[in-house]
């Protein structure tokens, strides 16, 4: 509906001096540009802006853009006033025009200086009539209506009409018939103005058919389907009538075009988006349709979606999307916006919101222009805290209808003509913050000298996507033929066969290097002329591309850095040269990213890489005289010592308690000595000899002793084998222990500083990364003094070499791996790549070579040629011998690798002791039974106890001697004599046999 910008009221103290009054008057008049209040203010004053709109989604978004523009102006520090914004909704319906007039007239009673119309239709017509009557300046965001005479001096239109550009587009296409999809009574494209421009520029007649769109947006799909059916039936009916000779005259007025050219004209951008979605999802063939979006809401999202289909469509773009203001307003409007069905389309900024933003700028600069010409223009407008017009307070639309002011005459706004003249005479552009380019007005208040981008998408059967043309058009001039850019069109294979292609590259090893003995500017040597003076991965890649693409003749030109975007929107470096036409292609280690993709076309990636970490190689460790001990860790050595002592003790104990380890020998005096070979000294010697893989003159005879010995022998076999194997590899490999192993190690320490190349794609990765660890690394690097950033890779690599392990450099993995293999071979890569990026060949939009290069790169990938080139320059042509070095972890054998053998050893010792206890009890029981074979149970228990006691005493004492004449001597004597007698029965025979087999063991039952 309408936006009312009221004025502000204030009083000036008469006690000020004349010069002071003039200065205060100037400041106050500047603050009166767009506000209204009935309070007395002193500068700097606050301007109040009030808006009136019909309730709708588009009006709501436009109002939000107005608020943003007000806040944007208020944020400036050089203004003598600030703006405030107040919004009022008017209910839509049949009486919306009357409701709008009533609301505005009520506000004008307090004062006002200009109006802004947001909505079109009846509301705009009512607002225009009110502005003409009151001579009130009117700024309209809706398209201007067609007027033959200048009857609207007080209105200006921010939104230009599409009638003139549509006329030029129809003439450019050579169309003679069109179909208009419109929204009922209101039309954003005034048809009289369209016919006026067509007749002005061509004598050819153009016929039009008007088709009204349904009111409900969910009916668009059914509407398109029925429209297609009607057009299909009408076409067949037309051809049937033409085949009948007698009905030929009856069908001469029937107009059924073979190709349907449809111009879409909707009242809002939301309805336009819904209709475009319905067109994309239509289930019938649209090969014979060509749609034209008749407003300025053909967004980049729409271009992308239609670009991949077979639908012919064209549209106009008025917004300058290369400015910072566009992105800021888009981000602001995106907050809290209710997304459309296509969320990506809803993210973009529509023309209505951009024009609303520019309307505030026009109003502000218009009043500034008035006051620049006459700083006392509004001196008599404010008195006693009120707004006065022609000597009366406020502005009344109908004084007679107001009882309190029925006696005052009707008076129009006294400064209306001055303000309107200032608005029409202004000139703004993007430097003033406009989003729709150059803003100028003619005498009728319509935009002039503005630029529009025309995007034309046409079905292309030779490619999987449409043919795209972006044409520049200027009001009053027409299309710029020399600025037309054809994009994404499948070209013939012989395109540009006879033209030499200029290839830009830069000197970066191993991608592009000077050949041996050649200088960059030396052309005297025949071997160093032309392309022959260069070598490297990119040079070999170009030669293989030339074999794949017929007629690909190229000349290599050396550039410098890749290029970055400047503050004015231009590009420097190789990308800048490519955009300016100095070269046709960039073949280098050029990273594909979003910002570069906006201005150039990239091929398929010919190599994938990522950001990696380079550090200086750690110093090689020197071996000491005790290096032979390093194959086993210190813990293992300690555990082996403890195991050696423990096993010796276990063998000693089981040998003492096992009766099978005792033997009887005659002494020199004729007595008998009972002894055990496994003393403490002998046990230590036995286990040490087994560990050293040597033999001894004593061996265990008992089961328990043999179990313990077997477990120890198995343990020593594993330990000695592991030590021998680890010693061989440990002494032959040079161990280097890296201080860091990955990016996490680098980020959590501060001893080693790290940096990157400033201003490149690596810096952008860290600066805008959403990963917390990379954000922390960026903050660390950005805060270091002196700076850890370098200007190029060579400086960063040299810094790594000079700082003796105290500096790490983050660079692309391709450069990292190549430099590590070059002399002096003192750097190394650690960890995995931080991200994944690709290198591509850059061409201008619409280049003849893009599709051919893509096909050639895919062919080289499938054949393995690209991998061969990578191996050649990164593996084969190196100066360093690849080391087989151990990583940062220790090479010593630790406990976790051999813990199992210790468990086996402990299990063997426990089993041995249990066996010894069994043997001890078993032999004691046998001895007790022999002594009392026919006695009672009580005597047997007594004898068993005696046998256990004597055996235990023997084990503790470590042996005994039976002297002649003692009871023990006689018992041993009888047993020894009995062992040589023939057996009297089976039992005695078996006993005698057992004694003969074990002559060293003589059982006894007498304590010595």
PDB file of N, CA, C and O in Angstrom, residues 662-663 665 667 672-675 954 957-962 1004 1007-1008:
ATOM      1  N   UNK A 662      65.870 -86.603  46.258  1.00  0.00           N
ATOM      2  CA  UNK A 662      66.840 -86.991  47.299  1.00  0.00           C
ATOM      3  C   UNK A 662      67.529 -88.305  46.910  1.00  0.00           C
ATOM      4  O   UNK A 662      66.928 -89.160  46.306  1.00  0.00           O
ATOM      5  N   UNK A 663      68.773 -88.455  47.323  1.00  0.00           N
ATOM      6  CA  UNK A 663      69.508 -89.690  47.072  1.00  0.00           C
ATOM      7  C   UNK A 663      70.443 -89.998  48.269  1.00  0.00           C
ATOM      8  O   UNK A 663      70.856 -89.087  48.988  1.00  0.00           O
ATOM      9  N   UNK A 665      73.986 -91.781  49.611  1.00  0.00           N
ATOM     10  CA  UNK A 665      75.350 -92.115  49.206  1.00  0.00           C
ATOM     11  C   UNK A 665      76.148 -92.550  50.447  1.00  0.00           C
ATOM     12  O   UNK A 665      75.917 -92.053  51.570  1.00  0.00           O
ATOM     13  N   UNK A 667      79.306 -92.685  52.838  1.00  0.00           N
ATOM     14  CA  UNK A 667      80.353 -91.738  53.185  1.00  0.00           C
ATOM     15  C   UNK A 667      81.682 -92.468  53.324  1.00  0.00           C
ATOM     16  O   UNK A 667      81.762 -93.712  53.320  1.00  0.00           O
ATOM     17  N   UNK A 672      76.009 -93.425  55.725  1.00  0.00           N
ATOM     18  CA  UNK A 672      75.184 -93.047  54.570  1.00  0.00           C
ATOM     19  C   UNK A 672      74.801 -91.573  54.686  1.00  0.00           C
ATOM     20  O   UNK A 672      74.389 -91.120  55.769  1.00  0.00           O
ATOM     21  N   UNK A 673      74.936 -90.825  53.552  1.00  0.00           N
ATOM     22  CA  UNK A 673      74.543 -89.395  53.496  1.00  0.00           C
ATOM     23  C   UNK A 673      73.341 -89.225  52.565  1.00  0.00           C
ATOM     24  O   UNK A 673      73.337 -89.748  51.459  1.00  0.00           O
ATOM     25  N   UNK A 674      72.308 -88.547  53.058  1.00  0.00           N
ATOM     26  CA  UNK A 674      71.113 -88.241  52.239  1.00  0.00           C
ATOM     27  C   UNK A 674      71.250 -86.803  51.751  1.00  0.00           C
ATOM     28  O   UNK A 674      71.295 -85.876  52.565  1.00  0.00           O
ATOM     29  N   UNK A 675      71.311 -86.564  50.424  1.00  0.00           N
ATOM     30  CA  UNK A 675      71.604 -85.232  49.855  1.00  0.00           C
ATOM     31  C   UNK A 675      70.641 -84.884  48.703  1.00  0.00           C
ATOM     32  O   UNK A 675      69.959 -85.757  48.171  1.00  0.00           O
ATOM     33  N   UNK A 954      63.722 -83.445  56.888  1.00  0.00           N
ATOM     34  CA  UNK A 954      64.777 -83.654  55.889  1.00  0.00           C
ATOM     35  C   UNK A 954      64.799 -82.524  54.857  1.00  0.00           C
ATOM     36  O   UNK A 954      65.856 -82.062  54.454  1.00  0.00           O
ATOM     37  N   UNK A 957      66.151 -79.346  56.603  1.00  0.00           N
ATOM     38  CA  UNK A 957      67.579 -79.417  56.915  1.00  0.00           C
ATOM     39  C   UNK A 957      68.455 -79.528  55.676  1.00  0.00           C
ATOM     40  O   UNK A 957      69.626 -79.203  55.698  1.00  0.00           O
ATOM     41  N   UNK A 958      67.885 -79.983  54.561  1.00  0.00           N
ATOM     42  CA  UNK A 958      68.649 -80.068  53.319  1.00  0.00           C
ATOM     43  C   UNK A 958      69.506 -81.301  53.232  1.00  0.00           C
ATOM     44  O   UNK A 958      70.416 -81.365  52.398  1.00  0.00           O
ATOM     45  N   UNK A 959      69.260 -82.345  54.058  1.00  0.00           N
ATOM     46  CA  UNK A 959      70.015 -83.600  54.010  1.00  0.00           C
ATOM     47  C   UNK A 959      70.317 -84.124  55.411  1.00  0.00           C
ATOM     48  O   UNK A 959      70.059 -83.474  56.420  1.00  0.00           O
ATOM     49  N   UNK A 960      70.882 -85.370  55.460  1.00  0.00           N
ATOM     50  CA  UNK A 960      71.215 -85.988  56.754  1.00  0.00           C
ATOM     51  C   UNK A 960      72.277 -87.073  56.533  1.00  0.00           C
ATOM     52  O   UNK A 960      72.476 -87.557  55.415  1.00  0.00           O
ATOM     53  N   UNK A 961      72.934 -87.457  57.647  1.00  0.00           N
ATOM     54  CA  UNK A 961      73.960 -88.506  57.600  1.00  0.00           C
ATOM     55  C   UNK A 961      73.614 -89.567  58.665  1.00  0.00           C
ATOM     56  O   UNK A 961      73.376 -89.223  59.841  1.00  0.00           O
ATOM     57  N   UNK A 962      73.529 -90.836  58.227  1.00  0.00           N
ATOM     58  CA  UNK A 962      73.238 -91.944  59.154  1.00  0.00           C
ATOM     59  C   UNK A 962      74.562 -92.633  59.539  1.00  0.00           C
ATOM     60  O   UNK A 962      75.172 -93.300  58.695  1.00  0.00           O
ATOM     61  N   UNK A1004      63.107 -94.329  53.579  1.00  0.00           N
ATOM     62  CA  UNK A1004      63.438 -94.583  54.962  1.00  0.00           C
ATOM     63  C   UNK A1004      62.309 -94.118  55.826  1.00  0.00           C
ATOM     64  O   UNK A1004      61.491 -93.300  55.424  1.00  0.00           O
ATOM     65  N   UNK A1007      63.933 -91.225  61.466  1.00  0.00           N
ATOM     66  CA  UNK A1007      64.511 -89.876  61.454  1.00  0.00           C
ATOM     67  C   UNK A1007      65.981 -89.951  61.788  1.00  0.00           C
ATOM     68  O   UNK A1007      66.402 -90.697  62.675  1.00  0.00           O
ATOM     69  N   UNK A1008      66.765 -89.188  61.116  1.00  0.00           N
ATOM     70  CA  UNK A1008      68.206 -89.172  61.332  1.00  0.00           C
ATOM     71  C   UNK A1008      68.520 -88.069  62.311  1.00  0.00           C
ATOM     72  O   UNK A1008      68.108 -86.942  62.103  1.00  0.00           O
TER      73      UNK A1008
END
